[in-house]
Coordinates of C-alpha atoms in Angstrom, one line a residue:
Chain A
M6 CA -32.8 21.4 -14.5
L7 CA -29.3 22.4 -13.8
V8 CA -27.2 19.5 -12.5
P9 CA -26.9 20.4 -8.8
D10 CA -23.5 18.8 -8.1
V11 CA -21.2 20.6 -10.6
K12 CA -18.9 22.2 -8.0
S13 CA -17.1 24.4 -10.4
R14 CA -20.3 26.0 -11.8
P15 CA -21.2 29.5 -10.7
Q16 CA -23.9 30.0 -8.1
Y17 CA -26.9 31.7 -9.7
Q18 CA -29.3 33.8 -7.7
Q19 CA -32.4 35.9 -8.3
L20 CA -31.5 39.4 -9.4
R21 CA -32.2 42.0 -6.6
F22 CA -31.6 45.7 -6.8
D23 CA -28.4 46.6 -4.9
P24 CA -28.9 50.1 -3.4
S25 CA -25.1 50.4 -2.7
G26 CA -24.5 50.9 -6.4
R27 CA -24.7 54.3 -8.1
F28 CA -25.1 53.1 -11.6
H29 CA -27.1 49.9 -12.5
L30 CA -26.6 48.0 -15.7
F31 CA -29.1 45.2 -16.5
V32 CA -28.3 42.8 -19.3
G33 CA -30.9 40.2 -20.3
Q34 CA -31.1 37.5 -23.0
G35 CA -34.1 35.4 -24.0
D36 CA -35.9 34.1 -20.9
G37 CA -33.8 36.4 -18.8
G38 CA -36.3 39.1 -19.8
L39 CA -38.5 37.5 -17.2
A40 CA -36.1 38.5 -14.5
L41 CA -35.9 42.1 -15.8
L42 CA -39.7 42.3 -15.9
R43 CA -39.9 40.9 -12.3
V44 CA -37.4 43.4 -10.8
R45 CA -38.8 46.4 -12.8
P46 CA -41.4 47.4 -10.1
E47 CA -38.7 47.2 -7.3
L48 CA -36.4 49.8 -8.9
P49 CA -36.4 53.3 -7.4
E50 CA -37.4 55.9 -9.9
S51 CA -34.3 58.0 -8.9
A52 CA -31.8 55.2 -9.7
E53 CA -29.6 55.5 -12.8
I54 CA -30.4 52.4 -14.8
R55 CA -29.5 51.1 -18.2
V56 CA -30.9 48.0 -19.8
I57 CA -29.5 45.9 -22.7
Y58 CA -31.6 43.0 -24.0
T59 CA -31.6 40.6 -26.8
G60 CA -34.4 38.1 -27.7
E61 CA -32.0 35.7 -29.4
S62 CA -32.3 32.4 -27.6
L63 CA -32.5 28.7 -28.0
T64 CA -35.9 28.6 -26.4
G65 CA -37.3 31.3 -28.7
C66 CA -38.4 33.4 -25.8
D67 CA -38.3 37.0 -27.0
L68 CA -39.6 39.5 -24.5
S69 CA -38.5 42.6 -26.4
E70 CA -42.0 44.1 -26.7
E71 CA -42.9 43.4 -23.1
L72 CA -39.8 45.1 -21.9
A73 CA -40.3 48.1 -24.2
G74 CA -43.7 48.6 -22.7
C75 CA -42.6 49.0 -19.1
G76 CA -41.1 52.5 -19.2
W77 CA -37.3 52.1 -18.9
R78 CA -35.6 55.4 -19.6
Q79 CA -32.6 53.7 -21.2
L80 CA -33.4 50.4 -23.0
K81 CA -31.4 49.0 -25.9
V82 CA -32.8 46.0 -27.7
L83 CA -30.4 44.1 -29.9
T84 CA -31.2 41.3 -32.3
T85 CA -28.3 39.1 -31.5
Q86 CA -26.4 38.0 -28.4
V87 CA -23.1 39.1 -30.0
A88 CA -24.5 42.6 -30.5
A89 CA -25.7 42.7 -26.9
L90 CA -22.3 41.6 -25.5
Q91 CA -20.6 44.2 -27.7
M92 CA -22.9 46.9 -26.3
L93 CA -22.1 45.6 -22.8
D94 CA -18.4 46.0 -23.5
E95 CA -18.9 49.6 -24.8
V96 CA -21.0 50.6 -21.7
L97 CA -18.6 49.1 -19.2
E98 CA -15.7 50.9 -20.9
Q99 CA -17.3 54.2 -20.0
S100 CA -18.5 53.1 -16.6
L101 CA -17.6 54.7 -13.3
M102 CA -16.9 53.4 -9.9
G103 CA -20.1 52.1 -8.2
T104 CA -21.4 50.2 -11.3
R105 CA -23.5 47.2 -10.6
L106 CA -24.0 44.6 -13.3
Y107 CA -27.0 42.3 -13.4
V108 CA -27.1 39.5 -16.0
A109 CA -30.0 37.2 -16.7
G110 CA -30.3 34.6 -19.3
S111 CA -29.0 31.2 -20.4
E112 CA -25.9 29.8 -18.8
G113 CA -24.0 30.3 -22.0
F114 CA -25.0 34.0 -22.2
I115 CA -24.2 34.7 -18.5
G116 CA -20.8 33.1 -19.0
A117 CA -20.0 35.2 -22.1
A118 CA -21.2 38.4 -20.3
E119 CA -19.0 37.5 -17.3
Q120 CA -16.0 37.2 -19.7
V121 CA -16.7 40.7 -20.9
A122 CA -17.1 42.0 -17.3
A123 CA -13.8 40.3 -16.3
R124 CA -11.9 42.7 -18.6
Y125 CA -13.1 45.6 -16.4
N126 CA -12.2 44.0 -13.1
L127 CA -15.7 43.9 -11.7
Q128 CA -15.6 42.3 -8.2
S129 CA -17.8 39.4 -7.3
D130 CA -20.1 41.6 -5.2
E131 CA -20.6 44.0 -8.1
L132 CA -22.1 41.3 -10.3
Q133 CA -25.3 39.3 -10.0
R134 CA -26.4 36.5 -12.3
E135 CA -29.8 34.8 -12.7
H136 CA -30.2 31.8 -14.8
Q137 CA -33.4 31.7 -16.9
G138 CA -34.2 29.6 -19.9
S139 CA -32.1 27.0 -21.6
S140 CA -29.6 24.8 -19.7
A141 CA -27.8 24.1 -22.9
R142 CA -24.1 24.2 -22.4
R143 CA -21.2 25.9 -24.1
V144 CA -18.6 23.3 -24.5
F145 CA -14.8 23.8 -24.8
C146 CA -12.9 21.1 -26.7
V147 CA -9.7 20.5 -24.8
H148 CA -8.1 19.0 -27.9
C149 CA -8.5 21.9 -30.4
Q150 CA -9.6 24.7 -28.1
T151 CA -12.8 25.3 -30.1
S152 CA -16.0 26.3 -28.1
Q153 CA -19.5 25.6 -29.3
D154 CA -22.7 26.9 -28.0
D155 CA -26.1 25.4 -27.3
V156 CA -25.1 21.8 -26.6
T157 CA -27.9 19.8 -25.2
T158 CA -26.5 16.2 -25.3
N159 CA -23.9 14.4 -23.3
I160 CA -21.9 13.7 -26.5
V161 CA -21.3 16.3 -29.2
L162 CA -19.3 16.3 -32.4
C163 CA -16.6 19.0 -32.2
R164 CA -16.9 21.5 -35.0
G165 CA -13.2 22.2 -34.7
C166 CA -11.5 18.8 -34.8
G167 CA -14.3 16.4 -35.6
R168 CA -13.9 14.3 -32.5
H169 CA -16.9 13.1 -30.5
L170 CA -16.6 14.9 -27.2
L171 CA -18.0 13.7 -23.9
V172 CA -19.4 16.8 -22.1
R173 CA -18.1 16.8 -18.5
D174 CA -19.6 18.4 -15.4
H175 CA -16.6 20.7 -15.1
Y176 CA -17.1 24.4 -15.8
S177 CA -14.5 27.1 -16.4
R178 CA -15.6 30.7 -15.8
R179 CA -12.5 32.0 -17.6
L180 CA -13.5 30.0 -20.7
A181 CA -17.3 30.3 -19.9
A182 CA -17.7 26.7 -21.0
F183 CA -17.9 23.1 -19.9
M184 CA -15.1 20.7 -20.6
G185 CA -15.4 18.4 -23.6
G186 CA -12.9 15.6 -24.1
M187 CA -12.7 12.8 -26.6
A188 CA -15.4 10.2 -25.9
D189 CA -14.0 7.2 -27.6
A190 CA -10.2 7.7 -27.2
E191 CA -9.6 4.3 -25.5
V192 CA -11.5 2.2 -28.1
P193 CA -12.2 4.3 -31.3
G194 CA -15.9 4.1 -32.3
C195 CA -17.0 2.8 -28.9
L196 CA -19.2 5.7 -27.7
P197 CA -21.3 5.9 -24.6
E198 CA -25.1 6.0 -25.2
L199 CA -26.2 9.4 -26.4
R200 CA -28.5 11.2 -24.0
E201 CA -30.4 14.5 -24.0
G202 CA -28.7 15.9 -21.0
F203 CA -29.1 19.7 -20.6
G204 CA -31.9 20.9 -22.9
Chain B
M23 CA 24.0 10.3 -2.7
E24 CA 25.8 10.5 -6.0
T25 CA 23.1 10.5 -8.7
A26 CA 23.9 8.9 -12.0
F27 CA 21.5 10.5 -14.5
K28 CA 19.9 8.5 -17.2
P29 CA 19.6 11.0 -20.0
D30 CA 18.4 8.5 -22.6
E31 CA 15.1 7.8 -20.9
S32 CA 11.9 8.4 -22.9
F33 CA 8.4 9.0 -21.5
R34 CA 6.7 8.7 -24.8
A35 CA 6.8 6.1 -27.6
P36 CA 9.2 4.5 -28.0
F37 CA 9.3 4.3 -24.2
H38 CA 12.6 3.7 -22.4
Y39 CA 12.4 3.9 -18.7
G40 CA 13.2 2.0 -15.6
N41 CA 14.1 2.4 -11.9
S42 CA 17.4 1.3 -10.5
P43 CA 17.2 -0.9 -7.4
A44 CA 18.1 2.2 -5.3
A45 CA 15.4 4.3 -7.0
I46 CA 12.8 1.6 -6.2
R47 CA 13.8 1.6 -2.6
R48 CA 13.4 5.3 -2.3
F49 CA 10.1 5.4 -4.2
P50 CA 7.4 7.2 -2.2
F51 CA 5.0 4.2 -1.9
P52 CA 1.8 5.8 -0.8
F53 CA -0.1 3.1 1.1
D54 CA 0.6 2.7 4.8
Q55 CA -2.1 0.0 5.1
D56 CA -3.9 -2.5 2.9
T57 CA -6.8 -0.2 2.0
F58 CA -7.1 3.3 0.6
M59 CA -9.5 6.2 1.2
Y60 CA -9.1 9.9 0.9
S61 CA -8.0 11.8 4.0
V62 CA -6.3 15.1 4.7
N63 CA -3.0 13.4 4.6
V64 CA -1.0 16.6 5.0
E65 CA 2.1 16.6 7.1
P66 CA 5.0 19.0 7.6
H67 CA 7.5 18.8 4.7
L68 CA 10.4 18.0 7.0
P69 CA 13.7 16.5 5.9
G70 CA 13.7 12.7 5.7
P71 CA 16.4 10.1 6.0
G72 CA 19.5 10.5 3.8
G73 CA 19.0 9.2 0.3
S74 CA 15.2 9.2 0.6
C75 CA 13.1 11.3 -1.7
Y76 CA 12.3 13.4 1.4
E77 CA 15.9 14.2 2.3
F78 CA 15.7 17.6 0.6
P79 CA 12.6 19.8 0.0
I80 CA 13.0 19.5 -3.8
D81 CA 14.1 16.1 -4.8
I82 CA 16.5 15.5 -7.8
D83 CA 16.8 11.9 -8.8
E84 CA 18.3 9.7 -11.6
H85 CA 15.4 10.7 -14.0
Y86 CA 16.2 14.5 -13.7
V87 CA 17.8 15.1 -17.1
A88 CA 15.3 12.9 -19.0
E89 CA 12.3 14.5 -17.3
C90 CA 13.6 18.0 -18.1
R91 CA 13.9 16.9 -21.7
E92 CA 10.4 15.5 -21.6
R93 CA 9.2 18.9 -20.5
E94 CA 10.9 20.6 -23.4
I95 CA 9.2 18.1 -25.8
A96 CA 5.8 18.8 -24.3
L97 CA 6.3 22.5 -24.5
A98 CA 7.5 22.3 -28.1
T99 CA 4.7 20.0 -29.3
T100 CA 1.6 21.2 -27.4
T101 CA 0.2 24.5 -26.3
H102 CA -1.1 26.1 -23.0
R103 CA 1.1 24.0 -20.8
Y104 CA 2.7 27.1 -19.1
L105 CA 0.2 29.8 -18.2
A106 CA 0.4 32.8 -15.8
L107 CA -2.1 35.5 -15.2
P108 CA -0.6 39.0 -15.2
H109 CA -0.9 39.6 -11.4
M110 CA 1.3 36.7 -10.6
M111 CA 4.7 38.2 -11.6
A112 CA 5.9 38.7 -8.0
A113 CA 5.0 35.1 -7.2
Q114 CA 6.9 34.0 -10.2
W115 CA 10.1 35.5 -8.8
D116 CA 9.4 34.0 -5.4
V117 CA 9.3 30.6 -7.1
L118 CA 12.5 31.2 -8.9
E119 CA 14.2 32.1 -5.7
L120 CA 12.8 29.1 -3.9
I121 CA 13.9 26.6 -6.5
T122 CA 17.3 28.1 -7.2
S123 CA 18.2 28.5 -3.5
H124 CA 17.1 25.0 -2.5
L125 CA 18.8 23.2 -5.4
S126 CA 22.1 25.1 -5.0
R127 CA 22.1 24.5 -1.3
D128 CA 21.1 20.8 -1.4
Y129 CA 22.9 19.7 -4.6
P130 CA 26.0 21.9 -4.8
E131 CA 27.7 19.4 -7.2
H132 CA 25.0 20.1 -9.7
F133 CA 23.7 23.6 -9.1
E134 CA 25.3 26.9 -8.1
L135 CA 23.7 30.3 -7.4
Q136 CA 25.7 33.4 -7.1
R137 CA 23.9 36.5 -5.8
D138 CA 25.4 40.0 -6.1
G139 CA 22.5 42.2 -5.1
N140 CA 19.9 41.8 -7.9
R141 CA 22.5 40.4 -10.2
W142 CA 22.2 36.6 -10.1
R143 CA 24.2 33.9 -11.8
W144 CA 22.6 30.4 -12.0
I145 CA 24.6 27.4 -13.0
N146 CA 22.8 24.2 -13.8
R147 CA 25.5 21.6 -14.7
P148 CA 23.4 18.6 -15.6
L149 CA 21.5 20.7 -18.2
G150 CA 24.6 22.7 -19.2
R151 CA 23.3 26.1 -18.3
D152 CA 25.1 29.2 -17.0
D153 CA 22.8 32.2 -17.0
T154 CA 23.2 35.7 -15.5
F155 CA 20.1 37.8 -15.0
T156 CA 18.7 40.6 -12.9
F157 CA 16.3 39.4 -10.2
G158 CA 13.0 41.2 -10.7
D159 CA 13.6 42.1 -14.3
P160 CA 11.8 39.6 -16.6
A161 CA 13.5 41.0 -19.7
T162 CA 16.8 39.6 -18.6
L163 CA 15.6 36.0 -18.8
P164 CA 14.7 34.0 -21.9
Q165 CA 11.3 33.2 -20.6
E166 CA 9.1 34.4 -17.7
P167 CA 10.7 33.5 -14.4
L168 CA 8.3 30.7 -13.5
E169 CA 8.6 29.1 -17.0
Y170 CA 12.4 29.6 -17.0
I171 CA 13.0 27.8 -13.7
T172 CA 10.4 25.1 -13.9
R173 CA 11.9 24.0 -17.3
Q174 CA 14.8 22.9 -15.1
T175 CA 12.8 20.9 -12.6
Q176 CA 11.0 17.5 -12.4
G177 CA 7.3 17.6 -11.8
D178 CA 4.6 20.3 -12.2
W179 CA 4.3 23.6 -10.4
C180 CA 1.1 25.5 -9.7
V181 CA 1.0 28.9 -8.1
L182 CA -2.0 29.8 -6.0
D183 CA -3.0 33.4 -5.3
Q184 CA -4.7 33.9 -1.9
R185 CA -7.6 36.4 -1.7
N186 CA -11.2 36.7 -0.8
G187 CA -11.0 33.7 1.6
N188 CA -9.9 31.3 -1.1
L189 CA -6.9 30.0 -3.2
W190 CA -6.9 30.7 -6.9
L191 CA -5.0 28.7 -9.5
D192 CA -3.5 31.6 -11.3
A193 CA -0.2 30.3 -12.8
G194 CA 1.4 27.0 -13.5
M195 CA 3.8 24.8 -15.5
V196 CA 1.9 21.6 -16.0
T197 CA 3.2 19.0 -18.5
T198 CA 3.2 15.8 -16.4
Q199 CA -0.4 15.8 -15.1
A200 CA -2.8 13.0 -14.3
D201 CA -5.7 14.0 -16.5
W202 CA -6.4 17.6 -15.5
S203 CA -6.0 20.6 -17.6
L204 CA -4.2 23.8 -16.6
N205 CA -5.7 25.7 -19.5
F206 CA -9.2 24.7 -18.4
D207 CA -8.7 25.2 -14.7
L208 CA -6.6 28.4 -14.7
G209 CA -8.3 31.1 -12.7
M210 CA -10.4 28.6 -10.7
N211 CA -10.6 28.6 -6.9
F212 CA -9.8 25.6 -4.7
R213 CA -13.3 24.2 -4.7
E214 CA -13.8 24.7 -8.4
W215 CA -10.7 23.0 -9.6
H216 CA -11.3 20.0 -7.3
G217 CA -14.9 19.8 -8.6
P218 CA -14.4 16.6 -10.5
V219 CA -13.0 14.6 -7.5
P220 CA -15.5 12.1 -6.1
L221 CA -16.1 11.3 -2.4
A222 CA -13.6 13.7 -1.0
P223 CA -15.9 16.7 -0.7
E224 CA -18.5 14.6 1.2
L225 CA -15.7 13.5 3.6
G226 CA -15.0 17.2 4.3
V227 CA -11.5 16.8 3.0
F228 CA -11.4 19.9 0.8
D229 CA -12.9 22.2 3.5
R230 CA -10.3 21.1 6.0
A231 CA -7.4 21.2 3.4
L232 CA -8.4 24.7 2.3
K233 CA -8.4 26.0 5.9
L234 CA -5.0 24.4 6.5
L235 CA -3.5 25.8 3.4
M236 CA -4.9 29.3 3.9
N237 CA -2.9 29.3 7.2
L238 CA 0.3 27.9 5.7
Q239 CA 3.3 29.8 7.2
L240 CA 6.4 31.0 5.5
G241 CA 9.2 28.5 6.2
N242 CA 6.9 25.7 7.2
P243 CA 6.0 23.9 4.0
V244 CA 3.7 20.9 4.0
R245 CA 3.4 17.8 1.8
R246 CA 1.1 15.0 0.9
L247 CA 1.1 12.0 -1.4
N248 CA -1.5 11.3 -4.1
W249 CA -1.6 8.4 -6.5
T250 CA -3.1 6.9 -9.6
M251 CA -2.1 4.3 -12.2
T252 CA -0.7 5.0 -15.7
I253 CA -0.2 2.6 -18.6
N254 CA 3.3 3.0 -19.9
P255 CA 5.9 5.2 -18.2
R256 CA 4.1 8.2 -19.7
F257 CA 4.2 11.6 -17.9
D258 CA 2.0 13.6 -20.3
T259 CA -1.4 12.2 -19.5
S260 CA -3.2 15.5 -19.9
P261 CA -6.8 15.7 -21.1
E262 CA -5.5 17.5 -24.2
Q263 CA -3.4 14.4 -25.1
Y264 CA -6.0 11.8 -24.2
P265 CA -6.4 10.7 -27.9
V266 CA -2.7 9.7 -27.7
W267 CA -2.7 7.9 -24.3
G268 CA -6.3 6.7 -24.0
P269 CA -5.7 3.7 -26.4
D270 CA -2.9 2.4 -24.1
R271 CA -5.5 1.3 -21.6
A272 CA -7.2 -1.0 -24.1
G273 CA -4.0 -2.8 -24.9
V274 CA -3.3 -4.3 -21.4
T275 CA -3.1 -8.1 -21.2
L276 CA -2.0 -10.6 -18.5
D277 CA 1.3 -11.0 -20.4
N278 CA 2.2 -7.3 -20.5
V279 CA 0.5 -5.8 -17.5
G280 CA 3.5 -6.2 -15.2
D281 CA 5.6 -4.0 -17.5
L282 CA 2.9 -1.6 -18.8
A283 CA 0.9 -0.8 -15.6
H284 CA 2.7 1.8 -13.5
L285 CA 1.9 3.1 -10.1
R286 CA 2.1 6.9 -10.4
V287 CA 2.7 8.7 -7.1
E288 CA 2.6 12.5 -6.7
L289 CA 4.7 14.0 -4.0
Q290 CA 2.9 17.2 -3.5
A291 CA 4.6 19.9 -1.5
L292 CA 3.3 23.4 -0.7
W293 CA 5.3 26.5 0.3
R294 CA 4.1 30.0 1.3
L295 CA 6.0 32.6 -0.8
P296 CA 7.5 35.6 0.9
R297 CA 6.8 38.6 -1.4
S298 CA 3.5 37.7 -3.0
N299 CA 2.0 35.8 -0.1
A300 CA 1.0 33.2 -2.8
I301 CA 1.5 29.5 -2.4
V302 CA 3.5 27.3 -4.7
F303 CA 2.2 23.8 -5.1
S304 CA 4.7 21.3 -6.6
I305 CA 3.3 18.1 -8.0
R306 CA 6.2 15.7 -8.5
G307 CA 5.4 12.5 -10.2
F308 CA 7.2 9.2 -9.7
L309 CA 6.5 6.1 -11.9
M310 CA 7.2 2.5 -11.0
S311 CA 6.0 -0.6 -13.0
L312 CA 4.2 -3.4 -11.2
R313 CA 7.1 -5.6 -12.0
E314 CA 9.5 -3.2 -10.3
M315 CA 7.0 -2.9 -7.4
V316 CA 6.9 -6.7 -6.6
T317 CA 10.7 -6.7 -6.1
I318 CA 9.6 -5.3 -2.7
P319 CA 7.3 -8.2 -1.5
K320 CA 5.5 -6.1 1.0
W321 CA 4.5 -3.5 -1.6
G322 CA 3.4 -6.1 -4.1
R323 CA 1.1 -7.7 -1.5
R324 CA -0.3 -4.4 -0.4
M325 CA -0.9 -3.1 -3.9
H326 CA -2.9 -6.2 -4.7
R327 CA -5.1 -5.6 -1.7
V328 CA -5.6 -1.9 -2.2
L329 CA -6.5 -2.3 -5.8
R330 CA -8.9 -5.2 -5.1
D331 CA -10.8 -3.3 -2.4
L332 CA -10.7 0.2 -4.0
H333 CA -14.0 2.1 -3.9
P334 CA -15.8 1.9 -7.3
A335 CA -16.0 5.7 -7.6
L336 CA -12.2 5.9 -7.3
V337 CA -11.7 3.1 -9.8
A338 CA -13.8 5.1 -12.3
Y339 CA -12.2 8.5 -11.4
K340 CA -8.7 7.2 -11.7
G341 CA -9.6 5.5 -15.0
L342 CA -8.6 2.0 -13.9
G343 CA -11.8 0.2 -15.0
R344 CA -10.5 -1.2 -18.2
Y345 CA -7.4 -3.0 -16.8
R346 CA -7.9 -3.4 -13.0
D347 CA -9.0 -7.0 -13.2
T348 CA -6.0 -7.9 -15.4
A349 CA -3.6 -6.1 -12.9
L350 CA -5.3 -7.9 -10.0
A351 CA -4.8 -11.3 -11.7
W352 CA -1.1 -10.6 -12.2
L353 CA -0.6 -9.2 -8.7
A354 CA -2.4 -12.1 -7.1
D355 CA 0.7 -14.3 -7.8
Y356 CA 2.6 -12.0 -5.5
D357 CA 0.1 -12.0 -2.6
D358 CA 0.5 -15.0 -0.4
G359 CA -1.9 -13.7 2.1
T360 CA 0.7 -12.9 4.8
A361 CA 0.3 -9.8 6.9
T362 CA 1.9 -6.5 5.8
P363 CA 3.4 -4.5 8.6
P364 CA 1.9 -1.0 9.0
G365 CA 3.8 1.9 7.3
T366 CA 5.0 2.6 3.8
Q367 CA 8.6 1.5 4.2
P368 CA 9.8 -1.4 2.1
E369 CA 10.0 -3.9 5.0

């Protein structure tokens, strides 16, 4: 479950086809494939649609085959999230006015896709995001500015500076990450109890 | 008031800081009664009595030179303290104009602004600067306009863009903050960057404050006070530097709390800006040790009561948990139980 009271976190919704768009770009990752399968029957045959999908996910939910079997005219399946995001970047670079972007997947993936979209000045009403799958967090260390993905515990060892970070309920869309700050700064070695928080 | 600057003060170890008796009396003590809870305590930023920290819209006091040097040290030794998104350049010039025009008007003995069309000459005597530049041309300044001018001020400055029914934290100079990160919060809207604050959202404080600020008018700035406590007279209590200042909290004892524990008050003022329609939000910190505070008996008594009865969520949010009881034990000696008259003034 996503913690409901993180006020800086984006609001996620269910993807719905937006008929005001002229060009529709769906980007899915892992469990986000479920959202793509769900909306598939609702899409008008005449609509110009592209799909980018990667099965790489923390939960191991890879829906590549299911998606390939439902008749998209333009579907690209990539093996990694990085490759999917790079393809998103390339497609957006050639995009025209009237593009609608639909992203479905883990919170970390949605955040990373939004960072790509931000480079092309997509407005908030041109972007939909649906959270599916892992609630693992991407955590940004405020001390050394290193981000790490797939954090499921309230305390995590920073790969960049080796500090134990307390993962806070404060989310930056610009950094696509939750805030992490030193957990035992006041009394070194005195750490809060480790909990599985956001698996 | 003739201000004698104290250029040797240091806001990092080895600390060297104190308030003159006059500075204590003009301290913006934030508690008008013996309890504290959040409210939309926003009022017009109108001139106050001569000598008070409200006399002029932008206050310069005895710590000015030392605080500007503290900012230089923070900028030289840490990163991401000054940030501005590209669309904020018009607002940057707005802020430069606001600060230079107010300081030169209100403190002519220290600051001078000569304007000849777009050719401006800015003289800052306390810092020994005499710069000529073209207003509107960033290439004629050594830094971006916002960075350039806020290096010559006390307190932090955030510039808020107004669009889509919200305010967006899109630029700032933040080196003296109480545990929030400009680098992390840059680009957030009003509700997002206040996300970590407890209780206030449920009280409707942010909804009302946002509505009020969205309607802020040119020429009618507003202000409010905010407060927390800080161990040592340290201005850089950023999340980034928590490994440096966090241990301070664990070293507080009954013997040293009067000197180490400081009330930190933020005089926050907000102005609408003319060209960009953005808002500039100044967050000016004032520090006063408990030992200095109890020289004003009313403030000592009231601080004891506010701290004693503070909501547990605020104790946690303000990071007071580790030393509050020690501070209370020390302050108790200065609270004889007599009534404190309403209002923040010293008597």
